[in-house]
């Protein structure tokens, strides 16, 4: 459906007496990755899969202070036009809502608190003022306490600032051999919008463009119109990840130019996604609103987490060829020299708990980001051109450095997240180093002696263990750099990679089970044990000790958990390989100035639209349109209910608070009657008038206690002796922030928790 057929503005998600509210980010209920990233809750509380709400019993609590629910204010405040901020709660029942604020190095504080009492499902707004007034690096999160039982439908951070009326998004995805993964991702997005009108409104303004270069592409997409997405699918030759991205982007730009010439509305944002990432509809919605409220052009990405370790960060952007410690990112241009590898930001950061969440608060301005998820305005694409003609590795780095050189900031958005699995091989290393040298020749000021020293180290490490495949890998890089007449960075660039990559793939490595792989690492690692094989990484193996005897070596690929033993090599064979390598390295150094000028010109030319027009002309007969489907998202079929099983009515309200207050009054009255009855022993006395009242009150207390203990959500508690050890993750500052009544007393939080807090079930962590 063309954009012209849609309303000129997005519908408001909520309206009150002051006007409309628009969702910036709402609950992410997808549970992609690890459940601990989504909600914190009291014991026994969990969001049912696919359920549109969650029921809370009396005394239950729910916390949004996790990675996927926290609101990181700085990116919204600095990069968008979003003004007034509010938290909109859609709920039913009796509950207390607290908005908490945290920042690096500071404990959480309560920003606002409100008690909601809603017999019917309704929306409630907690206005939080202008985003610009929040302290830098603020992370906001909400905390709900059910007083008498409640049902939560939604908790959304909203703004009164309306998004651009004609905003639209073009999503580009390309694949080779992962058609099923890519289609599963599209199904995930369609499913995530089937019962959310707001998400559906955004998908109506989103068009997906797929280039599937698999041999069996047609079999995967013949029925894809049933997804209900606005979807265009092409098939064609495999030009690699970077090449396919530009080949597809070139076709999309042609369609956009045609629609503009016809006076039709066109998408104003472009988002490039990898084919095997995991991304929720809520993350796409958050990015969609960021783009629709964007202030100034910039390039966006997100934290990438690992599929195999869902709470571990693989990268959150990076610095190219240098350590962040060498200077600020925006400190006036690149340093004179750069290494040939990136420095990944927040690499390996574990998010199993809450202690690292505030590290994402400051806006992360980096040097490069990844094509796993890369978004920017259509106007910026036209200004920058298309990604370079790289097959794999480095195309996203080059494009990010090109954007920074043109004055466009590169940032990552912490309210988004995607999961992806890294990998490496000889062929990928060939492309990473070859493209890294080309990038440095263009965006840095490398010295030939520094590059020569790097290649000399690679030769020394692999020659020392008789790894001829490793020597051949880096010589192939030098061969390509010295070949100015080859196809590299020409419209026939794919020919170069098809010829060279099989040659540098290296010998096959044997996959091992986890147990065998760990046994290999533990049993063969020590170099000082004579007669045993040395176990080394298949890339960057390091130098053996100077006095270590030459012996058998086993190379391992840690990512793939595979290994291979190096065969024995005659000294003459090793020396001949080293001589060929050194001859080519000497040629590279001697011709350095001419080679640099040649490759800088070719790299810059390969990003221009005219270059990709030549590529499209070469591949025109092999690039075919398989599907062009309009948007027609349909509701979930009856066999997949959208509501939790059982009774759909909200939980019955149990007046726990009123019962407790009445119990406290009755206990005080009981104590008074007992004091009155216990007079001085002075012989037999007639029963006191209060005796019958005492018995009646005792019975009433027993009935009230039975009602409280029988109420849903009541948890019997036992007193904890003062000497009970503290939990390992006890945080005194957070305990006081979450329990304002304790803070007002001035009592030591550790003492209070040991004597009373644990027995009362109080929270000590968000």
XYZ file of C-alpha atoms in Angstrom:
766
model
C 0.000 0.000 0.000
C 1.524 3.352 -0.945
C 2.059 5.874 1.802
C -0.369 8.267 0.115
C -3.251 5.950 1.014
C -2.487 6.184 4.747
C -3.555 8.859 7.256
C -1.242 11.843 7.305
C -0.405 11.328 10.976
C 0.025 8.378 13.302
C -2.886 7.796 15.694
C -2.272 8.852 19.288
C -1.767 5.942 21.640
C -3.525 7.731 24.510
C -5.313 11.049 25.012
C -6.072 12.897 28.222
C -7.387 16.359 29.055
C -4.135 17.946 27.801
C -3.994 16.144 24.477
C -2.411 13.065 22.870
C 0.449 10.886 24.079
C 2.645 8.897 21.669
C 4.498 5.758 22.692
C 8.271 5.946 22.776
C 8.849 2.532 24.266
C 6.483 0.070 25.886
C 6.795 -3.299 27.564
C 8.828 -5.790 25.558
C 7.026 -9.086 26.131
C 8.852 -11.045 23.438
C 11.291 -12.783 25.841
C 13.920 -13.120 23.122
C 17.161 -14.033 24.830
C 17.013 -14.455 28.612
C 13.909 -13.795 30.780
C 16.067 -11.917 33.303
C 16.478 -9.091 30.771
C 12.753 -8.332 30.719
C 11.092 -8.100 34.151
C 11.990 -8.425 37.806
C 9.225 -9.763 40.032
C 8.352 -11.255 43.372
C 8.412 -15.004 43.798
C 5.896 -16.847 41.676
C 5.153 -13.915 39.336
C 5.920 -14.355 35.641
C 4.443 -12.971 32.460
C 2.641 -15.843 30.684
C 3.870 -16.449 27.132
C 1.913 -14.459 24.535
C -0.405 -13.077 27.229
C -1.583 -9.463 26.841
C -1.592 -8.886 30.607
C -0.191 -10.141 33.897
C -2.153 -10.695 37.117
C -0.669 -9.636 40.447
C -1.945 -10.884 43.780
C -1.996 -8.790 46.904
C 1.587 -8.042 47.981
C 3.081 -9.078 44.610
C 5.475 -6.677 42.932
C 6.787 -6.155 39.415
C 9.914 -4.224 38.443
C 10.798 -2.646 35.100
C 14.411 -1.864 36.044
C 15.900 -4.287 33.500
C 17.725 -3.821 30.203
C 14.646 -4.241 28.029
C 12.271 -2.076 30.115
C 14.544 0.718 31.379
C 14.131 4.138 29.796
C 17.517 5.640 28.902
C 16.766 9.328 28.648
C 19.937 10.752 27.082
C 19.547 9.339 23.526
C 15.920 10.518 23.400
C 16.818 13.948 24.794
C 19.869 14.612 22.587
C 18.937 12.924 19.314
C 15.181 13.454 19.005
C 12.592 16.196 19.300
C 10.729 14.388 22.082
C 9.753 16.946 24.731
C 7.430 16.222 27.633
C 7.800 12.715 29.055
C 5.208 10.628 30.842
C 4.660 7.078 32.026
C 1.282 5.706 30.928
C 0.040 2.730 32.930
C -2.832 0.638 31.627
C -4.098 -1.416 34.544
C -6.998 -2.555 36.673
C -7.111 -2.989 40.433
C -5.370 -1.418 43.408
C -1.626 -0.829 43.095
C 1.175 1.603 43.877
C 3.419 2.874 41.045
C 6.857 4.292 41.651
C 9.074 5.859 38.997
C 12.723 5.440 39.942
C 15.744 7.274 38.565
C 19.324 6.013 38.488
C 22.635 7.107 36.978
C 26.228 5.795 36.972
C 27.709 6.009 40.436
C 24.456 7.098 42.116
C 21.849 4.939 43.899
C 18.275 4.864 42.583
C 15.879 7.478 43.933
C 12.116 7.699 43.784
C 11.142 10.357 41.230
C 7.388 10.034 41.533
C 4.883 7.815 43.308
C 1.170 7.319 42.858
C -1.480 4.931 44.121
C -3.967 3.740 41.505
C -7.389 2.351 42.378
C -9.203 1.357 39.173
C -12.171 -1.039 39.375
C -12.135 -1.265 35.570
C -9.352 -1.364 32.996
C -8.133 2.191 32.462
C -5.066 4.272 31.579
C -3.272 6.525 34.045
C -0.586 9.114 33.249
C 2.329 9.995 35.500
C 3.776 13.195 33.934
C 7.544 13.497 34.389
C 8.219 16.899 32.838
C 10.509 17.720 29.915
C 13.174 15.223 28.901
C 15.735 18.022 28.739
C 15.332 18.648 32.475
C 16.500 15.165 33.464
C 20.099 14.842 34.706
C 22.603 13.468 32.181
C 22.838 9.691 31.796
C 19.545 9.147 33.634
C 17.959 5.716 33.550
C 14.287 5.667 34.529
C 12.326 2.577 35.494
C 9.013 1.780 37.108
C 8.152 -0.418 40.081
C 4.632 -1.733 40.804
C 3.330 -3.001 44.153
C -0.070 -4.705 44.146
C -2.028 -3.613 47.203
C -5.249 -5.566 46.836
C -4.615 -7.479 43.627
C -4.248 -5.944 40.164
C -3.856 -6.617 36.452
C -1.235 -4.838 34.334
C -1.861 -4.525 30.611
C 0.820 -2.046 29.589
C 3.440 0.346 30.921
C 4.687 2.730 28.249
C 7.040 5.699 28.235
C 5.338 8.362 26.112
C 5.776 11.889 24.835
C 3.354 14.583 23.747
C 5.595 15.435 20.791
C 3.932 14.150 17.629
C 6.089 12.182 15.169
C 6.544 13.389 11.629
C 3.228 12.946 9.799
C 4.648 11.279 6.701
C 7.416 9.229 8.300
C 8.105 5.889 6.645
C 10.736 3.163 6.972
C 12.412 0.924 4.377
C 13.935 -2.216 5.955
C 16.601 -4.006 3.872
C 17.522 -7.642 4.522
C 19.746 -9.867 2.391
C 20.706 -13.509 2.750
C 22.568 -16.406 1.222
C 21.586 -19.808 2.585
C 19.652 -18.465 5.589
C 16.243 -17.979 4.005
C 14.469 -19.834 6.818
C 16.110 -17.658 9.493
C 15.214 -14.466 7.655
C 11.616 -15.516 7.129
C 11.328 -16.532 10.792
C 12.427 -13.018 11.758
C 9.744 -11.468 9.560
C 7.155 -13.784 11.098
C 8.336 -12.683 14.549
C 7.675 -9.046 13.656
C 4.272 -9.805 12.125
C 3.221 -11.861 15.160
C 4.337 -9.091 17.488
C 1.966 -6.628 15.826
C -1.147 -8.769 15.425
C -2.688 -7.722 18.743
C -1.196 -4.265 19.149
C -2.851 -1.491 17.108
C 0.108 0.815 17.687
C 2.563 -1.702 16.248
C 0.212 -2.343 13.367
C 0.075 1.391 12.603
C 3.874 1.468 12.437
C 4.102 -1.610 10.203
C 1.651 0.023 7.806
C 4.381 2.615 7.189
C 7.182 0.031 6.893
C 8.214 -1.742 3.714
C 10.529 -4.761 3.817
C 12.948 -5.385 0.932
C 14.619 -8.813 0.770
C 17.406 -9.987 -1.544
C 17.728 -13.763 -1.274
C 20.670 -15.136 -3.241
C 20.101 -18.760 -2.176
C 19.739 -21.351 -4.904
C 16.307 -22.382 -3.562
C 15.049 -18.852 -2.821
C 11.776 -19.238 -4.714
C 10.713 -22.181 -2.548
C 11.020 -20.046 0.599
C 9.006 -17.039 -0.580
C 6.185 -18.259 -2.833
C 3.643 -17.950 0.017
C 5.243 -15.047 1.922
C 2.343 -12.709 1.130
C 0.483 -14.524 3.916
C 2.702 -12.704 6.425
C 0.634 -9.588 5.739
C 3.686 -7.312 5.587
C 4.468 -4.854 2.828
C 7.176 -7.076 1.362
C 9.274 -7.099 -1.795
C 11.545 -10.096 -2.449
C 14.265 -10.337 -5.104
C 16.647 -13.122 -5.951
C 19.995 -12.839 -7.677
C 23.703 -13.733 -7.590
C 25.534 -13.793 -4.296
C 27.646 -10.654 -3.977
C 28.419 -11.184 -0.284
C 26.954 -9.398 2.712
C 28.239 -5.953 1.773
C 27.786 -6.397 -1.965
C 24.233 -7.691 -1.582
C 23.394 -4.753 0.705
C 24.459 -2.204 -1.887
C 22.943 -4.146 -4.787
C 19.589 -4.167 -2.948
C 19.907 -0.578 -1.750
C 20.580 0.569 -5.318
C 17.302 -1.019 -6.470
C 15.382 0.554 -3.569
C 16.785 4.003 -4.393
C 15.657 3.595 -8.007
C 12.116 2.756 -6.832
C 12.123 5.738 -4.463
C 13.234 8.095 -7.231
C 10.489 6.756 -9.496
C 7.810 7.246 -6.792
C 9.061 10.752 -6.024
C 8.880 11.670 -9.682
C 5.267 10.471 -9.700
C 4.457 12.625 -6.656
C 3.992 9.673 -4.284
C 5.159 9.699 -0.664
C 8.283 7.616 0.011
C 10.022 6.268 3.125
C 12.391 8.759 4.692
C 14.392 6.255 6.780
C 16.506 3.212 5.846
C 17.290 0.301 8.184
C 19.723 -2.498 7.235
C 19.301 -5.774 9.163
C 21.334 -8.978 9.129
C 19.695 -12.193 8.005
C 20.131 -14.218 11.201
C 19.599 -11.659 13.950
C 16.841 -11.970 16.556
C 14.854 -8.742 16.929
C 11.517 -8.122 18.630
C 8.679 -6.019 17.240
C 9.006 -3.770 20.284
C 12.648 -2.997 19.398
C 11.597 -2.170 15.841
C 8.820 0.036 17.243
C 11.251 1.907 19.498
C 13.621 2.513 16.607
C 10.682 3.546 14.407
C 9.703 6.267 16.893
C 13.316 7.372 17.312
C 13.525 7.800 13.534
C 10.135 9.568 13.345
C 11.290 12.064 16.003
C 14.907 12.278 14.802
C 16.658 15.631 15.248
C 19.575 15.939 12.867
C 21.127 13.207 10.757
C 23.040 10.434 12.494
C 23.772 6.714 12.090
C 22.150 4.386 14.652
C 22.804 0.870 15.880
C 22.225 -1.084 19.106
C 23.830 -3.419 21.648
C 24.389 -6.827 20.044
C 24.080 -9.763 22.449
C 25.049 -13.373 21.807
C 22.540 -16.063 20.910
C 24.621 -18.682 22.743
C 24.937 -16.472 25.858
C 21.825 -14.239 25.789
C 22.870 -11.999 28.684
C 26.372 -11.310 27.337
C 27.154 -8.294 25.140
C 29.195 -9.019 22.031
C 29.532 -5.403 20.956
C 27.942 -2.012 21.414
C 29.679 -0.222 18.594
C 33.437 0.089 18.490
C 36.599 2.035 17.732
C 38.487 1.218 14.587
C 42.117 0.287 14.919
C 42.783 1.884 18.281
C 41.978 1.709 21.949
C 39.409 4.174 23.354
C 42.099 5.233 25.825
C 44.099 6.892 23.048
C 41.748 9.856 22.995
C 38.208 11.074 22.700
C 36.239 9.971 19.670
C 35.543 13.519 18.566
C 39.007 14.879 19.343
C 39.678 16.320 15.910
C 40.238 13.599 13.356
C 41.844 10.179 13.272
C 45.172 9.373 14.904
C 48.123 9.070 12.526
C 48.143 5.251 12.680
C 45.533 2.578 13.264
C 45.721 -1.158 13.842
C 43.985 -3.642 11.563
C 41.297 -4.721 14.012
C 38.441 -3.052 15.894
C 38.071 -2.484 19.615
C 34.562 -3.605 20.547
C 32.826 -1.502 23.198
C 31.298 -3.311 26.190
C 32.541 -6.570 24.693
C 31.863 -9.444 27.085
C 29.808 -7.356 29.528
C 27.509 -9.682 31.510
C 23.931 -8.532 32.138
C 22.764 -11.332 34.421
C 22.070 -8.834 37.205
C 21.413 -5.115 37.489
C 24.874 -3.781 38.293
C 25.883 -2.885 34.705
C 22.635 -1.325 33.482
C 23.610 2.246 34.354
C 26.714 1.922 32.161
C 24.397 2.310 29.155
C 23.074 5.655 30.430
C 25.548 8.053 28.762
C 25.012 8.450 25.030
C 27.432 6.086 23.297
C 29.182 7.903 20.452
C 31.416 5.428 18.674
C 33.499 5.313 15.498
C 31.830 2.439 13.754
C 28.826 0.204 14.112
C 27.582 -2.980 12.545
C 25.406 -3.898 9.574
C 23.640 -6.343 11.900
C 21.439 -3.305 12.615
C 22.211 0.027 10.975
C 19.696 2.832 10.502
C 19.981 6.302 9.011
C 17.843 8.817 7.099
C 17.307 8.334 3.383
C 18.795 11.805 2.869
C 21.998 10.635 4.593
C 22.224 7.614 2.266
C 21.974 9.905 -0.743
C 24.639 12.127 0.760
C 27.063 9.316 1.683
C 26.522 6.941 -1.211
C 26.335 3.153 -0.910
C 28.525 0.739 1.057
C 31.818 -0.221 -0.565
C 32.210 -3.266 -2.824
C 33.401 -5.595 -0.064
C 32.173 -9.177 0.041
C 32.254 -9.637 3.833
C 33.951 -7.925 6.770
C 34.680 -4.227 7.042
C 31.876 -2.839 4.880
C 30.082 -1.500 7.973
C 33.343 -0.084 9.378
C 34.136 1.737 6.140
C 30.597 3.122 5.885
C 30.658 4.342 9.508
C 34.033 6.050 9.058
C 32.734 7.622 5.848
C 29.722 8.942 7.764
C 31.906 10.393 10.535
C 34.178 12.029 7.965
C 31.040 13.660 6.511
C 30.050 14.997 9.942
C 27.378 12.404 10.838
C 27.613 11.065 14.407
C 27.567 7.288 14.885
C 25.657 6.170 17.997
C 24.097 3.094 19.575
C 20.678 3.152 21.250
C 20.486 1.207 24.544
C 16.689 0.881 24.471
C 17.140 -1.484 21.527
C 18.744 -4.924 21.485
C 19.375 -7.746 19.031
C 20.889 -11.199 19.348
C 23.461 -12.542 16.896
C 26.182 -15.184 16.902
C 29.773 -14.245 15.969
C 32.112 -16.478 13.991
C 35.498 -16.435 12.274
C 37.398 -18.465 9.685
C 40.408 -18.254 7.389
C 38.282 -16.775 4.605
C 36.812 -14.170 6.946
C 40.283 -13.313 8.250
C 41.491 -12.786 4.682
C 38.717 -10.271 4.068
C 39.070 -8.625 7.487
C 42.791 -7.906 6.972
C 42.567 -7.017 3.282
C 39.695 -4.614 3.895
C 41.341 -3.296 7.055
C 44.416 -2.255 5.072
C 42.217 -0.609 2.422
C 40.306 1.264 5.137
C 43.505 2.483 6.783
C 44.940 3.605 3.465
C 41.855 5.800 3.059
C 40.936 6.978 6.556
C 44.262 7.026 8.398
C 47.883 7.857 7.705
C 49.644 4.495 7.885
C 53.386 4.202 7.545
C 54.686 1.402 5.305
C 57.171 0.258 7.940
C 54.382 -0.132 10.523
C 52.288 -2.227 8.145
C 55.369 -4.254 7.180
C 56.101 -4.947 10.855
C 52.546 -6.241 11.294
C 52.879 -8.676 8.377
C 56.327 -9.739 9.630
C 54.794 -10.709 12.991
C 52.145 -12.793 11.252
C 54.863 -14.588 9.273
C 56.995 -15.221 12.349
C 54.129 -16.682 14.389
C 52.900 -19.082 11.711
C 56.376 -20.084 10.493
C 57.434 -20.924 14.043
C 54.803 -23.686 14.201
C 55.047 -24.817 10.532
C 51.570 -23.465 9.694
C 51.899 -23.053 5.929
C 48.158 -22.353 5.542
C 48.491 -19.391 7.883
C 51.446 -18.060 5.884
C 49.478 -18.472 2.633
C 46.504 -16.611 4.122
C 48.414 -13.376 4.744
C 50.435 -13.684 1.546
C 47.108 -13.768 -0.343
C 46.311 -10.402 1.239
C 49.638 -8.995 0.026
C 49.052 -10.502 -3.427
C 45.691 -8.716 -3.707
C 47.136 -5.401 -2.518
C 49.896 -5.553 -5.142
C 47.548 -6.566 -7.973
C 46.313 -3.245 -9.375
C 44.942 -4.908 -12.500
C 42.628 -7.337 -10.683
C 38.845 -7.223 -10.133
C 39.039 -6.069 -6.495
C 36.868 -2.942 -5.956
C 35.620 -2.989 -9.543
C 32.048 -3.724 -10.700
C 33.281 -7.324 -11.171
C 34.481 -7.482 -7.547
C 32.593 -10.731 -6.905
C 34.856 -12.520 -9.405
C 37.878 -11.773 -7.227
C 36.274 -13.226 -4.104
C 34.908 -16.316 -5.859
C 38.411 -17.120 -7.086
C 40.429 -16.313 -3.960
C 38.226 -17.344 -1.020
C 38.306 -21.096 -1.754
C 42.105 -20.872 -1.965
C 42.463 -19.287 1.485
C 39.793 -21.364 3.227
C 42.509 -23.511 4.800
C 42.382 -27.224 5.629
C 39.210 -28.551 7.200
C 39.060 -28.614 11.001
C 37.416 -31.436 12.914
C 34.361 -30.491 15.033
C 34.637 -31.689 18.628
C 32.094 -32.209 21.357
C 32.182 -29.745 24.233
C 33.717 -32.358 26.517
C 36.425 -33.340 24.017
C 37.185 -29.704 23.241
C 37.622 -28.805 26.911
C 39.745 -31.929 27.446
C 41.964 -30.892 24.541
C 42.439 -27.407 25.961
C 43.256 -28.689 29.436
C 45.476 -31.583 28.403
C 47.538 -30.068 25.632
C 48.006 -26.465 26.630
C 51.245 -26.479 28.701
C 54.247 -25.762 26.494
C 56.753 -26.940 29.099
C 55.661 -30.598 28.986
C 57.977 -32.400 26.551
C 56.396 -34.866 24.178
C 52.935 -33.281 24.233
C 51.329 -31.279 21.449
C 51.074 -27.528 21.814
C 47.501 -26.231 21.486
C 47.243 -22.799 19.885
C 44.564 -20.572 18.281
C 44.290 -21.107 14.529
C 44.746 -17.337 14.073
C 47.224 -15.214 16.032
C 48.854 -18.265 17.646
C 51.616 -16.280 19.336
C 55.312 -17.091 19.478
C 56.597 -20.150 21.347
C 59.232 -19.627 23.999
C 62.708 -19.020 22.506
C 64.172 -22.165 24.089
C 61.124 -24.398 23.520
C 61.794 -27.443 21.313
C 59.899 -27.608 18.022
C 57.083 -30.144 18.360
C 53.642 -31.047 17.090
C 50.960 -28.351 17.205
C 47.179 -28.549 17.309
C 45.286 -25.468 16.083
C 41.849 -24.773 17.562
C 38.939 -22.570 16.528
C 37.321 -21.608 19.823
C 34.164 -20.202 18.239
C 33.444 -23.328 16.179
C 34.928 -25.730 18.789
C 37.007 -27.492 16.167
C 40.656 -28.441 15.808
C 43.276 -29.820 13.435
C 46.790 -31.148 13.908
C 49.526 -29.531 11.815
C 51.437 -32.013 9.640
C 55.220 -32.180 9.655
C 56.870 -29.773 7.218
C 60.348 -30.079 5.702
C 62.591 -27.083 6.465
C 63.085 -26.378 2.761
C 59.327 -26.215 2.213
C 58.891 -23.809 5.118
C 61.764 -21.596 3.982
C 60.440 -21.433 0.420
C 57.036 -20.266 1.696
C 58.709 -17.645 3.859
C 60.812 -16.405 0.927
C 57.766 -15.950 -1.315
C 56.015 -14.070 1.507
C 58.954 -11.730 2.108
C 59.372 -11.012 -1.601
C 55.736 -9.915 -1.856
C 55.993 -7.844 1.337
C 59.082 -6.090 -0.017
C 57.188 -5.259 -3.219
C 54.295 -3.813 -1.184
C 56.648 -1.546 0.772
C 58.532 -0.385 -2.317
C 55.330 0.514 -4.203
C 53.494 1.844 -1.145
C 52.751 5.409 -2.299
C 51.426 4.338 -5.702
C 49.398 1.500 -4.185
C 47.836 3.815 -1.616
C 46.707 6.310 -4.254
C 45.313 3.479 -6.389
C 43.267 1.843 -3.623
C 41.983 5.106 -2.147
C 40.562 6.058 -5.549
C 39.011 2.621 -6.085
C 37.490 2.469 -2.610
C 35.907 5.892 -2.931
C 34.592 5.070 -6.409
C 32.987 1.814 -5.217
C 30.620 3.737 -2.933
C 29.148 5.918 -5.674
C 25.722 5.228 -7.230
C 27.262 5.070 -10.716
C 29.440 2.147 -9.608
C 26.417 0.181 -8.428
C 24.539 1.050 -11.588
C 27.296 -0.822 -13.437
C 26.973 -3.737 -11.010
C 23.201 -3.783 -11.570
C 23.718 -3.786 -15.333
C 26.116 -6.737 -15.073
C 23.669 -8.685 -12.895
C 20.408 -7.559 -14.540
C 19.669 -10.906 -16.170
C 20.177 -12.778 -12.889
C 18.296 -10.457 -10.515
C 14.577 -11.257 -10.499
C 11.548 -10.023 -8.548
C 9.881 -12.934 -6.722
C 7.221 -11.127 -4.682
C 5.716 -7.666 -4.275
C 3.028 -7.900 -1.581
C 0.984 -5.056 -0.041
C 0.365 -4.632 3.673
C -2.636 -6.582 4.960
C -1.782 -7.744 8.466
C -4.384 -10.146 9.793
C -5.430 -11.131 13.287
C -4.045 -14.248 14.905
C -6.045 -17.354 13.908
C -8.468 -18.838 16.486
C -6.287 -21.865 17.205
C -3.648 -19.565 18.742
C -5.551 -17.673 21.482
C -4.232 -14.276 22.446
C -5.488 -14.460 26.035
C -4.238 -16.633 28.898
C -6.137 -19.866 29.532
C -8.792 -19.925 32.216
C -10.899 -17.113 33.619
C -10.121 -13.802 31.881
C -11.673 -11.669 34.604
C -9.330 -9.547 36.668
C -8.362 -11.033 40.035
C -10.828 -10.300 42.814
C -9.790 -7.351 44.936
C -8.869 -8.456 48.457
C -8.875 -5.517 50.946
C -5.615 -6.548 52.583
C -4.711 -3.026 53.624
C -8.075 -2.420 55.322
C -7.891 -5.809 57.064
C -4.430 -5.019 58.378
C -5.491 -1.603 59.674
C -8.532 -3.126 61.394
C -6.303 -5.868 62.833
C -3.899 -3.277 64.253
C -6.779 -1.358 65.883
C -8.217 -4.557 67.339
C -4.831 -5.624 68.676
C -4.447 -2.262 70.408
C -7.943 -2.637 71.913
C -7.125 -6.184 73.018
C -3.977 -5.000 74.771
C -5.979 -2.278 76.556
C -8.634 -4.762 77.730
C -5.969 -7.156 78.962
C -4.329 -4.399 80.979
C -7.695 -3.436 82.446
C -8.529 -7.049 83.329
C -5.153 -7.736 84.958
C -5.828 -5.846 88.201
C -4.073 -6.400 91.598
C -4.867 -9.910 93.025
C -7.259 -9.102 95.942
C -9.368 -12.185 96.530
C -12.185 -13.488 94.393
C -13.740 -10.933 92.059
C -16.725 -11.102 89.795
C -15.964 -11.333 86.092
C -15.070 -7.980 84.687
C -17.493 -6.338 82.330
C -14.791 -6.366 79.686
C -14.315 -10.129 79.790
C -17.080 -10.911 77.357
C -15.836 -8.097 75.109
C -12.346 -9.596 75.339
C -13.580 -12.976 74.183
C -15.605 -11.404 71.402
C -12.608 -9.360 70.257
C -10.342 -12.428 70.308
C -12.791 -14.311 68.140
C -13.009 -11.344 65.767
C -9.207 -11.198 65.541
C -9.062 -14.891 64.766
C -11.596 -14.470 61.962
C -9.726 -11.482 60.536
C -6.407 -13.310 60.676
C -7.938 -16.270 58.867
C -9.245 -13.962 56.131
C -5.829 -12.367 55.639
C -3.950 -15.670 55.519
C -6.491 -17.091 53.085
C -6.223 -14.079 50.732
C -4.532 -14.658 47.364
C -0.932 -13.532 47.510
C -0.526 -14.034 51.279
C 2.832 -15.561 52.060
C 3.414 -16.879 55.627
C 6.510 -15.236 57.070
C 8.820 -16.242 59.836
C 10.874 -13.937 61.970
C 14.537 -13.917 61.021
C 17.062 -13.703 63.829
C 19.368 -10.666 63.751
C 22.384 -12.870 63.042
C 20.978 -14.105 59.728
C 23.553 -13.442 56.950
C 22.764 -10.767 54.418
C 22.032 -11.801 50.819
C 25.110 -11.527 48.631
C 23.511 -8.862 46.448
C 22.078 -6.718 49.285
C 22.359 -3.020 48.416
C 21.742 -0.671 51.394
C 21.221 2.402 49.188
C 18.633 0.665 47.027
C 16.955 -0.772 50.133
C 16.425 2.738 51.505
C 15.336 4.063 48.095
C 12.727 1.329 47.772
C 11.527 1.651 51.365
C 11.033 5.327 52.105
C 9.451 4.608 55.513
C 12.703 2.966 56.628
C 14.748 5.872 55.302
C 12.668 8.352 57.301
C 13.371 6.518 60.561
C 17.128 6.921 60.181
C 17.732 3.292 61.169
C 20.688 1.457 59.664
C 19.404 -0.405 56.561
C 21.390 -3.566 57.346
C 20.031 -3.706 60.889
C 16.481 -3.026 59.745
C 16.590 -5.700 57.051
C 17.991 -8.337 59.402
C 15.480 -7.629 62.166
C 12.364 -6.743 60.227
C 12.814 -6.397 56.465
C 13.245 -10.048 55.554
C 10.356 -11.106 57.778
C 8.192 -8.451 56.108
C 9.259 -9.504 52.595
C 10.749 -6.107 51.719
C 12.718 -5.613 48.503
C 16.373 -4.741 48.669
C 17.179 -4.711 44.939
C 15.326 -3.290 41.973
